[in-house]
Structure formats: structure tokens, C-alpha cells
CSV table of C-alpha atoms in Angstrom, one decimal:
chain,number,residue,atom,x,y,z
C,1,UNK,CA,37.4,34.4,-66.2
C,2,UNK,CA,38.8,37.6,-67.7
C,3,UNK,CA,37.9,41.0,-66.3
C,4,UNK,CA,36.2,42.0,-69.6
C,5,UNK,CA,33.8,39.1,-69.4
C,6,UNK,CA,33.1,39.7,-65.7
C,7,UNK,CA,32.3,43.4,-66.5
C,8,UNK,CA,30.1,42.3,-69.4
C,9,UNK,CA,28.1,40.0,-67.2
C,10,UNK,CA,27.8,42.6,-64.5
C,11,UNK,CA,26.6,45.3,-66.9
C,12,UNK,CA,24.1,43.4,-68.9
C,13,UNK,CA,21.3,43.2,-66.3
C,14,UNK,CA,21.2,46.9,-65.8
C,15,UNK,CA,21.4,47.6,-69.5
C,16,UNK,CA,18.7,45.1,-70.5
C,17,UNK,CA,16.7,44.8,-67.3
C,18,UNK,CA,17.4,41.1,-67.0
C,19,UNK,CA,17.8,40.8,-63.3
C,20,UNK,CA,17.6,37.2,-62.4
C,21,UNK,CA,16.2,38.2,-59.0
C,22,UNK,CA,14.5,41.4,-57.8
C,23,UNK,CA,17.1,43.9,-56.7
C,24,UNK,CA,19.9,41.8,-58.1
C,25,UNK,CA,22.8,43.7,-59.7
C,26,UNK,CA,24.6,40.8,-61.3
C,27,UNK,CA,23.8,38.2,-63.9
C,28,UNK,CA,23.0,35.0,-62.2
C,29,UNK,CA,25.4,32.2,-62.9
C,30,UNK,CA,22.4,30.0,-63.7
C,31,UNK,CA,20.9,32.4,-66.3
C,32,UNK,CA,20.9,31.1,-69.9
C,33,UNK,CA,22.6,34.3,-71.2
C,34,UNK,CA,25.3,34.1,-68.6
C,35,UNK,CA,25.9,30.4,-69.4
C,36,UNK,CA,26.1,31.2,-73.1
C,37,UNK,CA,28.6,34.0,-72.6
C,38,UNK,CA,30.7,31.8,-70.3
C,39,UNK,CA,30.5,28.8,-72.6
C,40,UNK,CA,31.8,30.9,-75.6
C,41,UNK,CA,34.7,32.4,-73.6
C,42,UNK,CA,35.8,28.9,-72.7
C,43,UNK,CA,36.0,27.6,-76.3
C,44,UNK,CA,39.3,27.2,-78.1
C,45,UNK,CA,38.2,27.2,-81.8
C,46,UNK,CA,35.8,28.9,-84.2
C,47,UNK,CA,34.3,25.6,-85.1
C,48,UNK,CA,33.4,24.9,-81.5
C,49,UNK,CA,31.8,28.3,-81.3
C,50,UNK,CA,29.7,27.7,-84.4
C,51,UNK,CA,28.4,24.4,-83.1
C,52,UNK,CA,27.5,26.1,-79.7
C,53,UNK,CA,25.7,29.0,-81.4
C,54,UNK,CA,23.8,26.8,-83.8
C,55,UNK,CA,22.5,24.7,-80.8
C,56,UNK,CA,21.6,28.0,-79.1
C,57,UNK,CA,19.7,29.3,-82.1
C,58,UNK,CA,17.8,26.0,-82.5
C,59,UNK,CA,16.7,26.2,-78.9
C,60,UNK,CA,15.7,29.9,-79.2
C,61,UNK,CA,13.7,29.1,-82.4
C,62,UNK,CA,11.8,26.3,-80.7
C,63,UNK,CA,10.9,28.5,-77.7
C,64,UNK,CA,9.8,31.7,-79.5
C,65,UNK,CA,7.5,29.5,-81.7
C,66,UNK,CA,5.9,27.9,-78.7
C,67,UNK,CA,2.4,29.3,-77.8
C,68,UNK,CA,3.3,28.8,-74.1
C,69,UNK,CA,6.2,31.3,-74.1
C,70,UNK,CA,5.3,34.3,-72.0
C,71,UNK,CA,6.4,37.9,-72.8
C,72,UNK,CA,8.9,37.8,-70.0
C,73,UNK,CA,10.5,34.7,-71.4
C,74,UNK,CA,10.3,36.2,-74.9
C,75,UNK,CA,12.3,39.2,-73.6
C,76,UNK,CA,15.1,36.9,-72.4
C,77,UNK,CA,15.1,35.0,-75.7
C,78,UNK,CA,15.4,38.2,-77.6
C,79,UNK,CA,18.5,39.2,-75.6
C,80,UNK,CA,20.1,35.9,-76.4
C,81,UNK,CA,19.2,36.3,-80.1
C,82,UNK,CA,20.8,39.8,-80.1
C,83,UNK,CA,23.9,38.3,-78.6
C,84,UNK,CA,24.1,35.6,-81.3
C,85,UNK,CA,23.6,38.2,-84.1
C,86,UNK,CA,26.3,40.4,-82.5
C,87,UNK,CA,28.7,37.5,-82.9
C,88,UNK,CA,27.8,37.3,-86.6
C,89,UNK,CA,25.2,34.6,-86.7
C,90,UNK,CA,21.8,35.1,-88.3
C,91,UNK,CA,18.7,34.9,-86.2
C,92,UNK,CA,16.2,36.1,-88.8
C,93,UNK,CA,13.4,33.8,-87.4
C,94,UNK,CA,13.4,36.1,-84.3
C,95,UNK,CA,12.8,39.4,-86.2
C,96,UNK,CA,9.0,39.1,-86.2
C,97,UNK,CA,8.9,38.1,-82.5
C,98,UNK,CA,11.0,41.2,-81.7
C,99,UNK,CA,8.3,43.4,-83.4
C,100,UNK,CA,5.6,41.6,-81.4
C,101,UNK,CA,7.5,42.2,-78.2
C,102,UNK,CA,7.7,45.9,-79.0
C,103,UNK,CA,4.0,45.9,-79.7
C,104,UNK,CA,2.5,43.9,-76.9
C,105,UNK,CA,5.0,43.8,-74.0
C,106,UNK,CA,5.2,45.9,-70.8
C,107,UNK,CA,7.6,48.9,-70.7
C,108,UNK,CA,10.6,46.7,-69.9
C,109,UNK,CA,9.7,44.1,-72.5
C,110,UNK,CA,9.0,46.8,-75.1
C,111,UNK,CA,12.4,48.2,-74.4
C,112,UNK,CA,14.1,45.0,-75.4
C,113,UNK,CA,11.8,44.6,-78.3
C,114,UNK,CA,12.6,48.0,-79.7
C,115,UNK,CA,16.3,47.4,-79.1
C,116,UNK,CA,16.2,44.1,-81.0
C,117,UNK,CA,14.3,45.7,-83.9
C,118,UNK,CA,16.8,48.6,-84.2
C,119,UNK,CA,19.7,46.1,-84.2
C,120,UNK,CA,18.1,43.5,-86.5
C,121,UNK,CA,16.4,45.6,-89.2
C,122,UNK,CA,17.4,48.3,-91.6
C,123,UNK,CA,15.3,51.2,-93.1
C,124,UNK,CA,14.3,49.1,-96.1
C,125,UNK,CA,13.4,45.9,-94.3
C,126,UNK,CA,9.8,44.9,-95.2
C,127,UNK,CA,9.0,43.9,-91.6
C,128,UNK,CA,9.6,47.4,-90.3
C,129,UNK,CA,6.2,48.5,-91.7
C,130,UNK,CA,4.6,46.3,-89.0
C,131,UNK,CA,6.0,48.6,-86.4
C,132,UNK,CA,4.7,51.9,-87.8
C,133,UNK,CA,1.3,51.8,-85.9
C,134,UNK,CA,3.1,50.8,-82.7
C,135,UNK,CA,5.4,53.8,-83.0
C,136,UNK,CA,2.5,56.1,-83.7
C,137,UNK,CA,0.7,54.9,-80.7
C,138,UNK,CA,3.7,55.1,-78.4
C,139,UNK,CA,4.5,58.7,-79.6
C,140,UNK,CA,1.0,59.7,-78.3
C,141,UNK,CA,1.4,57.8,-75.0
C,142,UNK,CA,1.4,59.6,-71.7
C,143,UNK,CA,4.2,57.2,-70.5
C,144,UNK,CA,7.5,59.1,-70.8
C,145,UNK,CA,9.5,55.9,-71.3
C,146,UNK,CA,7.3,54.7,-74.2
C,147,UNK,CA,7.7,58.1,-76.0
C,148,UNK,CA,11.5,57.9,-75.5
C,149,UNK,CA,11.6,54.4,-76.9
C,150,UNK,CA,9.5,55.4,-80.0
C,151,UNK,CA,11.6,58.5,-80.7
C,152,UNK,CA,14.8,56.5,-80.3
C,153,UNK,CA,13.8,53.9,-82.9
C,154,UNK,CA,12.5,56.6,-85.2
C,155,UNK,CA,15.9,58.3,-85.0
C,156,UNK,CA,17.7,55.1,-85.9
C,157,UNK,CA,15.5,53.3,-88.4
C,158,UNK,CA,12.2,54.3,-90.0
C,159,UNK,CA,10.7,53.7,-93.5
C,160,UNK,CA,11.3,56.8,-95.6
C,161,UNK,CA,7.8,56.5,-97.1
C,162,UNK,CA,6.2,56.7,-93.7
C,163,UNK,CA,7.8,59.9,-92.6
C,164,UNK,CA,4.8,62.1,-93.5
C,165,UNK,CA,2.6,60.1,-91.2
C,166,UNK,CA,4.8,60.5,-88.2
C,167,UNK,CA,6.3,63.9,-88.8
C,168,UNK,CA,3.6,66.0,-87.1
C,169,UNK,CA,3.9,63.9,-83.9
C,170,UNK,CA,7.7,64.3,-83.8
C,171,UNK,CA,7.3,68.1,-84.4
C,172,UNK,CA,5.0,68.3,-81.4
C,173,UNK,CA,7.6,66.8,-79.2
C,174,UNK,CA,9.9,69.8,-79.8
C,175,UNK,CA,7.6,71.7,-77.3
C,176,UNK,CA,7.5,68.8,-74.7
C,177,UNK,CA,8.3,69.9,-71.1
C,178,UNK,CA,10.9,67.1,-70.7
C,179,UNK,CA,14.2,68.0,-72.2
C,180,UNK,CA,15.0,64.3,-73.0
C,181,UNK,CA,12.0,64.2,-75.3
C,182,UNK,CA,12.9,67.5,-77.0
C,183,UNK,CA,16.4,66.2,-77.6
C,184,UNK,CA,15.3,62.9,-79.1
C,185,UNK,CA,12.8,64.7,-81.3
C,186,UNK,CA,15.6,66.9,-82.7
C,187,UNK,CA,17.7,63.9,-83.4
C,188,UNK,CA,14.8,62.2,-85.1
C,189,UNK,CA,14.2,65.2,-87.3
C,190,UNK,CA,18.0,65.2,-88.1
C,191,UNK,CA,17.6,61.6,-89.3
C,192,UNK,CA,14.6,62.7,-91.4
C,193,UNK,CA,16.6,65.5,-92.9
C,194,UNK,CA,19.4,63.1,-93.9
C,195,UNK,CA,17.1,60.6,-95.7
C,196,UNK,CA,14.3,62.9,-96.9
C,197,UNK,CA,15.4,66.6,-96.7
C,198,UNK,CA,12.5,67.9,-98.8
C,199,UNK,CA,10.0,66.6,-96.2
C,200,UNK,CA,11.4,68.8,-93.3
C,201,UNK,CA,12.1,72.0,-95.2
C,202,UNK,CA,9.1,73.7,-93.5
C,203,UNK,CA,10.3,73.3,-90.0
C,204,UNK,CA,13.7,75.1,-90.3
C,205,UNK,CA,12.5,77.8,-87.9
C,206,UNK,CA,11.8,75.2,-85.3
C,207,UNK,CA,15.5,74.1,-85.6
C,208,UNK,CA,16.4,77.7,-84.6
C,209,UNK,CA,14.2,77.4,-81.5
C,210,UNK,CA,16.0,74.2,-80.6
C,211,UNK,CA,19.3,76.0,-80.9
C,212,UNK,CA,18.2,78.5,-78.3
C,213,UNK,CA,16.7,75.8,-76.0
C,214,UNK,CA,17.5,76.2,-72.3
C,215,UNK,CA,18.7,72.6,-72.1
C,216,UNK,CA,22.3,72.2,-73.4
C,217,UNK,CA,21.5,68.7,-74.6
C,218,UNK,CA,18.8,69.9,-76.9
C,219,UNK,CA,21.0,72.8,-78.2
C,220,UNK,CA,23.8,70.3,-78.8
C,221,UNK,CA,21.5,68.0,-80.8
C,222,UNK,CA,20.5,70.9,-83.0
C,223,UNK,CA,24.1,71.5,-84.0
C,224,UNK,CA,24.1,68.2,-86.0
C,225,UNK,CA,21.4,69.6,-88.2
C,226,UNK,CA,23.0,73.1,-88.5
C,227,UNK,CA,26.3,71.6,-89.5
C,228,UNK,CA,24.6,69.8,-92.3
C,229,UNK,CA,22.6,72.8,-93.4
C,230,UNK,CA,25.5,75.2,-93.3
C,231,UNK,CA,27.7,72.8,-95.4
C,232,UNK,CA,25.1,72.9,-98.1
C,233,UNK,CA,24.3,76.7,-97.9
C,234,UNK,CA,26.6,78.8,-95.7
C,235,UNK,CA,25.0,82.1,-96.9
C,236,UNK,CA,21.6,81.2,-95.6
C,237,UNK,CA,22.8,81.1,-92.0
C,238,UNK,CA,25.3,84.0,-91.7
C,239,UNK,CA,22.8,85.7,-89.3
C,240,UNK,CA,23.3,82.9,-86.8
C,241,UNK,CA,27.1,83.5,-86.5
C,242,UNK,CA,26.7,85.6,-83.3
C,243,UNK,CA,24.6,82.9,-81.7
C,244,UNK,CA,27.2,80.2,-82.4
C,245,UNK,CA,30.0,82.5,-81.1
C,246,UNK,CA,28.0,83.2,-78.0
C,247,UNK,CA,27.5,79.4,-77.4
C,248,UNK,CA,31.2,78.7,-77.9
C,249,UNK,CA,32.1,81.5,-75.4
C,250,UNK,CA,29.8,79.9,-72.8
C,251,UNK,CA,31.3,76.4,-73.5
C,252,UNK,CA,34.9,77.6,-73.4
C,253,UNK,CA,34.2,79.6,-70.2
C,254,UNK,CA,32.9,76.4,-68.5
C,255,UNK,CA,29.3,77.7,-68.2
C,256,UNK,CA,27.7,74.3,-69.1
C,257,UNK,CA,26.9,71.6,-66.5
C,258,UNK,CA,29.8,69.4,-65.3
C,259,UNK,CA,28.2,66.4,-67.0
C,260,UNK,CA,29.3,67.8,-70.4
C,261,UNK,CA,33.0,67.8,-69.3
C,262,UNK,CA,35.5,65.2,-70.4
C,263,UNK,CA,38.8,64.9,-68.5
C,264,UNK,CA,38.2,68.5,-67.2
C,265,UNK,CA,37.7,69.8,-70.7
C,266,UNK,CA,34.4,71.7,-71.1
C,267,UNK,CA,32.2,69.9,-73.7
C,268,UNK,CA,35.0,69.1,-76.1
C,269,UNK,CA,32.8,67.5,-78.8
C,270,UNK,CA,30.5,70.5,-78.7
C,271,UNK,CA,33.5,72.8,-79.1
C,272,UNK,CA,34.7,70.8,-82.2
C,273,UNK,CA,31.2,71.0,-83.7
C,274,UNK,CA,31.0,74.7,-83.2
C,275,UNK,CA,34.5,75.3,-84.6
C,276,UNK,CA,33.5,73.4,-87.8
C,277,UNK,CA,30.4,75.5,-88.1
C,278,UNK,CA,32.3,78.8,-87.7
C,279,UNK,CA,34.9,77.6,-90.2
C,280,UNK,CA,32.2,77.3,-92.8
C,281,UNK,CA,30.5,80.6,-92.0
C,282,UNK,CA,33.7,82.6,-91.9
C,283,UNK,CA,35.3,81.4,-95.2
C,284,UNK,CA,35.9,84.2,-97.6
C,285,UNK,CA,33.8,86.6,-95.4
C,286,UNK,CA,35.7,89.3,-93.5
C,287,UNK,CA,32.8,90.8,-91.6
C,288,UNK,CA,31.6,87.4,-90.4
C,289,UNK,CA,35.2,86.3,-89.5
C,290,UNK,CA,35.7,89.4,-87.4
C,291,UNK,CA,32.9,88.3,-85.1
C,292,UNK,CA,34.7,85.1,-84.2
C,293,UNK,CA,38.3,86.3,-83.7
C,294,UNK,CA,37.9,86.8,-80.0
C,295,UNK,CA,36.4,83.4,-79.2
C,296,UNK,CA,39.0,81.6,-81.4
C,297,UNK,CA,41.8,83.3,-79.5
C,298,UNK,CA,40.2,82.2,-76.3
C,299,UNK,CA,39.8,78.7,-77.5
C,300,UNK,CA,43.5,78.5,-78.4
C,301,UNK,CA,44.5,79.9,-75.1
C,302,UNK,CA,42.3,77.6,-72.9
C,303,UNK,CA,43.0,74.3,-74.8
C,304,UNK,CA,46.2,73.8,-73.0
C,305,UNK,CA,45.5,70.6,-71.0
C,306,UNK,CA,47.9,67.8,-72.0
C,307,UNK,CA,45.2,65.4,-73.2
C,308,UNK,CA,44.2,64.0,-76.6
C,309,UNK,CA,40.8,65.7,-76.7
C,310,UNK,CA,42.4,69.1,-76.3
C,311,UNK,CA,44.7,68.3,-79.2
C,312,UNK,CA,41.6,67.6,-81.3
C,313,UNK,CA,40.1,71.0,-80.3
C,314,UNK,CA,43.4,72.7,-81.2
C,315,UNK,CA,43.4,71.0,-84.6
C,316,UNK,CA,39.9,72.2,-85.4
C,317,UNK,CA,40.8,75.7,-84.1
C,318,UNK,CA,43.9,75.9,-86.3
C,319,UNK,CA,41.9,74.7,-89.4
C,320,UNK,CA,39.2,77.4,-88.6
C,321,UNK,CA,41.8,80.2,-88.2
C,322,UNK,CA,43.5,79.3,-91.6
C,323,UNK,CA,40.1,79.0,-93.4
C,324,UNK,CA,38.3,82.2,-92.4
C,325,UNK,CA,39.5,85.7,-93.3
C,326,UNK,CA,43.0,85.9,-91.9
C,327,UNK,CA,44.1,87.9,-88.8
C,328,UNK,CA,47.9,88.1,-88.3
C,329,UNK,CA,47.9,87.7,-84.5
C,330,UNK,CA,45.7,84.5,-84.7
C,331,UNK,CA,47.8,83.1,-87.6
C,332,UNK,CA,51.0,83.5,-85.5
C,333,UNK,CA,49.5,81.7,-82.5
C,334,UNK,CA,48.1,78.9,-84.8
C,335,UNK,CA,51.5,78.5,-86.5
C,336,UNK,CA,53.2,78.2,-83.1
C,337,UNK,CA,50.7,75.5,-82.1
C,338,UNK,CA,51.4,73.6,-85.3
C,339,UNK,CA,55.1,73.9,-84.8
C,340,UNK,CA,54.8,72.4,-81.3
C,341,UNK,CA,52.9,69.5,-82.7
C,342,UNK,CA,55.4,68.8,-85.5
C,343,UNK,CA,58.4,69.0,-83.1
C,344,UNK,CA,56.7,66.8,-80.4
C,345,UNK,CA,58.3,63.4,-79.7
C,346,UNK,CA,54.7,62.0,-79.3
C,347,UNK,CA,53.6,60.1,-82.4
C,348,UNK,CA,50.0,61.3,-82.1
C,349,UNK,CA,51.0,64.9,-81.9
C,350,UNK,CA,53.5,64.7,-84.6
C,351,UNK,CA,50.9,63.2,-86.9
C,352,UNK,CA,48.4,65.9,-86.0
C,353,UNK,CA,51.0,68.5,-86.8
C,354,UNK,CA,51.7,67.0,-90.2
C,355,UNK,CA,48.0,66.7,-90.9
C,356,UNK,CA,47.4,70.3,-90.0
C,357,UNK,CA,50.3,71.5,-92.1
C,358,UNK,CA,48.9,69.4,-95.1
C,359,UNK,CA,45.7,71.4,-94.7
C,360,UNK,CA,47.1,74.9,-94.0
C,361,UNK,CA,49.8,74.7,-96.7
C,362,UNK,CA,47.1,75.4,-99.2
C,363,UNK,CA,46.4,78.7,-97.4
C,364,UNK,CA,50.0,79.6,-96.3
C,365,UNK,CA,52.8,77.7,-98.1
C,366,UNK,CA,55.4,79.6,-96.1
C,367,UNK,CA,54.4,78.0,-92.8
C,368,UNK,CA,55.4,74.5,-94.0
C,369,UNK,CA,58.7,75.8,-95.4
C,370,UNK,CA,59.6,77.0,-91.9
C,371,UNK,CA,59.6,73.4,-90.8
C,372,UNK,CA,60.9,71.9,-94.0
C,373,UNK,CA,63.9,70.1,-92.6
C,374,UNK,CA,61.9,68.7,-89.6
C,375,UNK,CA,59.3,67.4,-92.1
C,376,UNK,CA,62.0,65.8,-94.3
C,377,UNK,CA,63.4,64.1,-91.2
C,378,UNK,CA,60.0,62.5,-90.5
C,379,UNK,CA,60.6,60.2,-93.5
C,380,UNK,CA,63.0,58.4,-91.2
C,381,UNK,CA,60.4,58.0,-88.5
C,382,UNK,CA,59.7,54.4,-87.6
C,383,UNK,CA,55.9,54.9,-87.7
C,384,UNK,CA,54.5,54.1,-91.2
C,385,UNK,CA,51.6,56.5,-90.8
C,386,UNK,CA,53.9,59.3,-90.1
C,387,UNK,CA,55.9,58.5,-93.2
C,388,UNK,CA,52.9,58.5,-95.4
C,389,UNK,CA,51.6,61.8,-94.1
C,390,UNK,CA,55.1,63.2,-94.6
C,391,UNK,CA,55.1,62.1,-98.2
C,392,UNK,CA,51.8,63.8,-98.8
C,393,UNK,CA,53.0,67.0,-97.2
C,394,UNK,CA,56.4,67.0,-99.1
C,395,UNK,CA,54.4,66.6,-102.3
C,396,UNK,CA,52.5,69.8,-101.5
C,397,UNK,CA,55.4,72.0,-100.4
C,398,UNK,CA,57.8,71.2,-103.2
C,399,UNK,CA,58.8,74.2,-105.3
C,400,UNK,CA,61.6,75.4,-107.5
C,401,UNK,CA,63.9,76.2,-104.6
C,402,UNK,CA,63.6,73.0,-102.6
C,403,UNK,CA,62.8,70.4,-105.3
C,404,UNK,CA,66.4,69.0,-105.4
C,405,UNK,CA,66.6,68.5,-101.6
C,406,UNK,CA,63.2,66.9,-101.4
C,407,UNK,CA,63.5,64.7,-104.4
C,408,UNK,CA,66.9,63.4,-103.2
C,409,UNK,CA,65.4,62.5,-99.9
C,410,UNK,CA,62.5,60.8,-101.6
C,411,UNK,CA,64.8,58.8,-103.8
C,412,UNK,CA,66.8,57.7,-100.8
C,413,UNK,CA,63.6,56.7,-99.0
C,414,UNK,CA,62.4,54.8,-102.0
C,415,UNK,CA,65.6,52.7,-102.0
C,416,UNK,CA,65.2,51.6,-98.4
C,417,UNK,CA,61.5,51.4,-98.1
C,418,UNK,CA,59.9,48.0,-97.8
C,419,UNK,CA,56.2,49.0,-97.9
C,420,UNK,CA,54.8,48.3,-101.4
C,421,UNK,CA,51.8,50.7,-101.1
C,422,UNK,CA,54.1,53.6,-100.1
C,423,UNK,CA,56.5,52.8,-102.8
C,424,UNK,CA,53.7,52.8,-105.5
C,425,UNK,CA,52.4,56.1,-104.2
C,426,UNK,CA,55.9,57.7,-104.2
C,427,UNK,CA,56.5,56.5,-107.8
C,428,UNK,CA,53.2,57.9,-108.9
C,429,UNK,CA,54.1,61.3,-107.3
C,430,UNK,CA,57.5,61.1,-109.1
C,431,UNK,CA,55.8,60.7,-112.4
C,432,UNK,CA,53.5,63.6,-111.7
């Protein structure tokens, strides 16, 4: 059996609380889910898989409909139904039983019930209304696990029309003593904002409280909301620029717990989120931009570890520097960073450099012209994605001085190119 299957079988019990024996860490070779997974991996054709899954679904349907099936057995049946649906086979007969499991089971059984519901149903599914009262009850529970499960399903799927009924309870959880509850409450409110923004307008001040939360996880969750809000109305959040800059300084300086690090890089996804926010706030605003110059310089300097995630941070940092009110020293450092990307022999870095140039050429056309010959040479690169990004960039930097050189190179490329889509794009650009 392959290592992937072995790892799957080992991980499933801990994930879904399906220990075949008390204290067991592995999926028993005799468990029905284990047998199903092993049986599928041993098949040699899609037709055989379909026959096996249909037999499995028929067996599950008979058992979930039986009045003698216990909640513990129902939990195991739901996991098998989830697995079948993950493979692309419909198990709609089990949806109502997943809701009943979430309503009536113990904490472990409810966990699987909620998981099944979140995977099976969507926000407009009619059966979801049957879960509303259960969610309301669990949100008021003194059991931390039940509250977490309810907030999780609320943050994933919940009927839009029922948000007013549940919103006060979710708001209350922003003041909960446990940080995991506050974090899940913020994410649930973010979901509400995405599907019904008018219904959460009155709690924007509570979002600000979440931004200043002592737990980094809660603060990080609030940034999702702020990125959305600032994209829609940057002017309304200029006063928070100093707060975002302070947070980024702390992150770059490694002040967050080690749990947030990735390959020794301090909270990289948080850095990327903050850089995108600062980019929006500093655009066409000199006074706001001046507040962020120091931290952007520090971000460029510290993101020097040779790893893909630091390249992503550098890319967002360069975009921010070329979007906000310009500062010559920062522009020079960002230009050097882009040049290193474009000249890199690594395909990922070269692509990132071309992508960055395509973006910043709208702000500083001279930067791309410095690398004009290197860019033209990228048309001969064996990687198709590099070629396409090069065409996009050449189209943007063409002017009266270099039009002859670039067009000649494009015509030469057109003669030898065998990719139909690229050829069509190039001919369209030629007509333009």
C-alpha cells in the first residue's frame, strides 16, 4: 500500500474521532471505512470503483434508515458517506441524518454531524433551516466544544435570512474569555459581512476591538474584514494606518509566538495581508504613505530567506512601494529586488519578476526598459507560462523607440510558436 494511503488511514481516526479501540491511534484493518479505502486503492478501473461505491451507498442507506442504528454507528456511517461524496458520488439520502446527528448526538457525534452538514449542504439548501435551532442552542451552551462547532458551521454555511436571529449571540462571543471563541466569532461575522453587509454595519466598532485583541489569532482574523472594508472605502480607515504599521513592525520583528512562523519566516500570510492593506491606504496619499516608509524598508530588508514564501512577501512589498506615494530610496531597493527576480535562473522567481514588472510598469515605465533585452530573451524560455507573461509585459512597454526591436522579436516568435492560444493572443495584440 502506498505511503499516502497509509498516512490517510493513520490520520483519519484522530481527525474524526473514529478510534476502533480506546486509546488506538490507527484505523483498524477491520473497520468498514478502512476496508473501503483499501478496496478502492486496489481497483484498476473507474467502472470497478463505481460498482464498489454504489454497493457501499446501498449498505449505508439501509443502515441509516434502520431504527436500531445507534448514534455511535450513525457517526461511522456519516464518515463513510462523507468519503463517498468526496469521491464525487451523491449520498443525498444521508443529509437529513447528518442534521439529526448534529442535533442529538454527544460531543463527538455532533462533531461529525456538523462536519457532514458543512460538506454536504450549501447556504441555500432547504434542509439547513432544520439546523438553525440547534445552532442557536449550541451557541448558548456552556460546553466550549459545542460553541466552537456551532461557530464553525455558522462561518461556513448559514441561511442569509436567519442571520438576524443569530447575530446577537455571535456578537456576544467577541467578549468571550477564550481566544478560540473570539476568533471563530470574528470569522463568522466576516462571513455575514460577505453575504449580508447591511446587517453588520452597526458592529464596525467591535471589529476595531478585535484588531487590538491581545491574542494574535483574533487580530489576524479581523484583518480579513478590514481588507474587505478598506477595498470598498479606503478613506474611512485612514486613521487605522498607524495601528496596521505597528502590527506589521511587531510581526517583522518576530514578536508573535513561534506558532505563527513558517519556515522560520514570521507570520508570512499575516505580513502579506497587512501589506495589501497598507497598499490600499497609502495610494495617492503622501501623509499616510510617509507613516509606512520605515516598516516597508524593514520588510524588504528582512525578507531575505531563500524560500518561496519570502518571495511572496517581497512581491507584495514591491507592489505596495510602487502603489503608495513614491520615495526614491524605497523605489531603488524595490527595483533591485525586481531585477534579481527577472535575472534569476529559477522559473518561479523569473515569473514573479515578470509579474511584478507588468504591475509596476504602469507606475514607472523606465524600470521595465532597464531590463528590456532580458525580457525579450524570455520569449525563448522553454516554459510556456514565462513566454505568456513576457508577451503581456512586452505589450505594455512598447513605445516609439523600441517598437521595431520588439515587433521583430514577436514576429520571429510567432513563426516558431506551436501553442495556438499564445498565437491568437499575439495576433490580437498585433492588430491592436
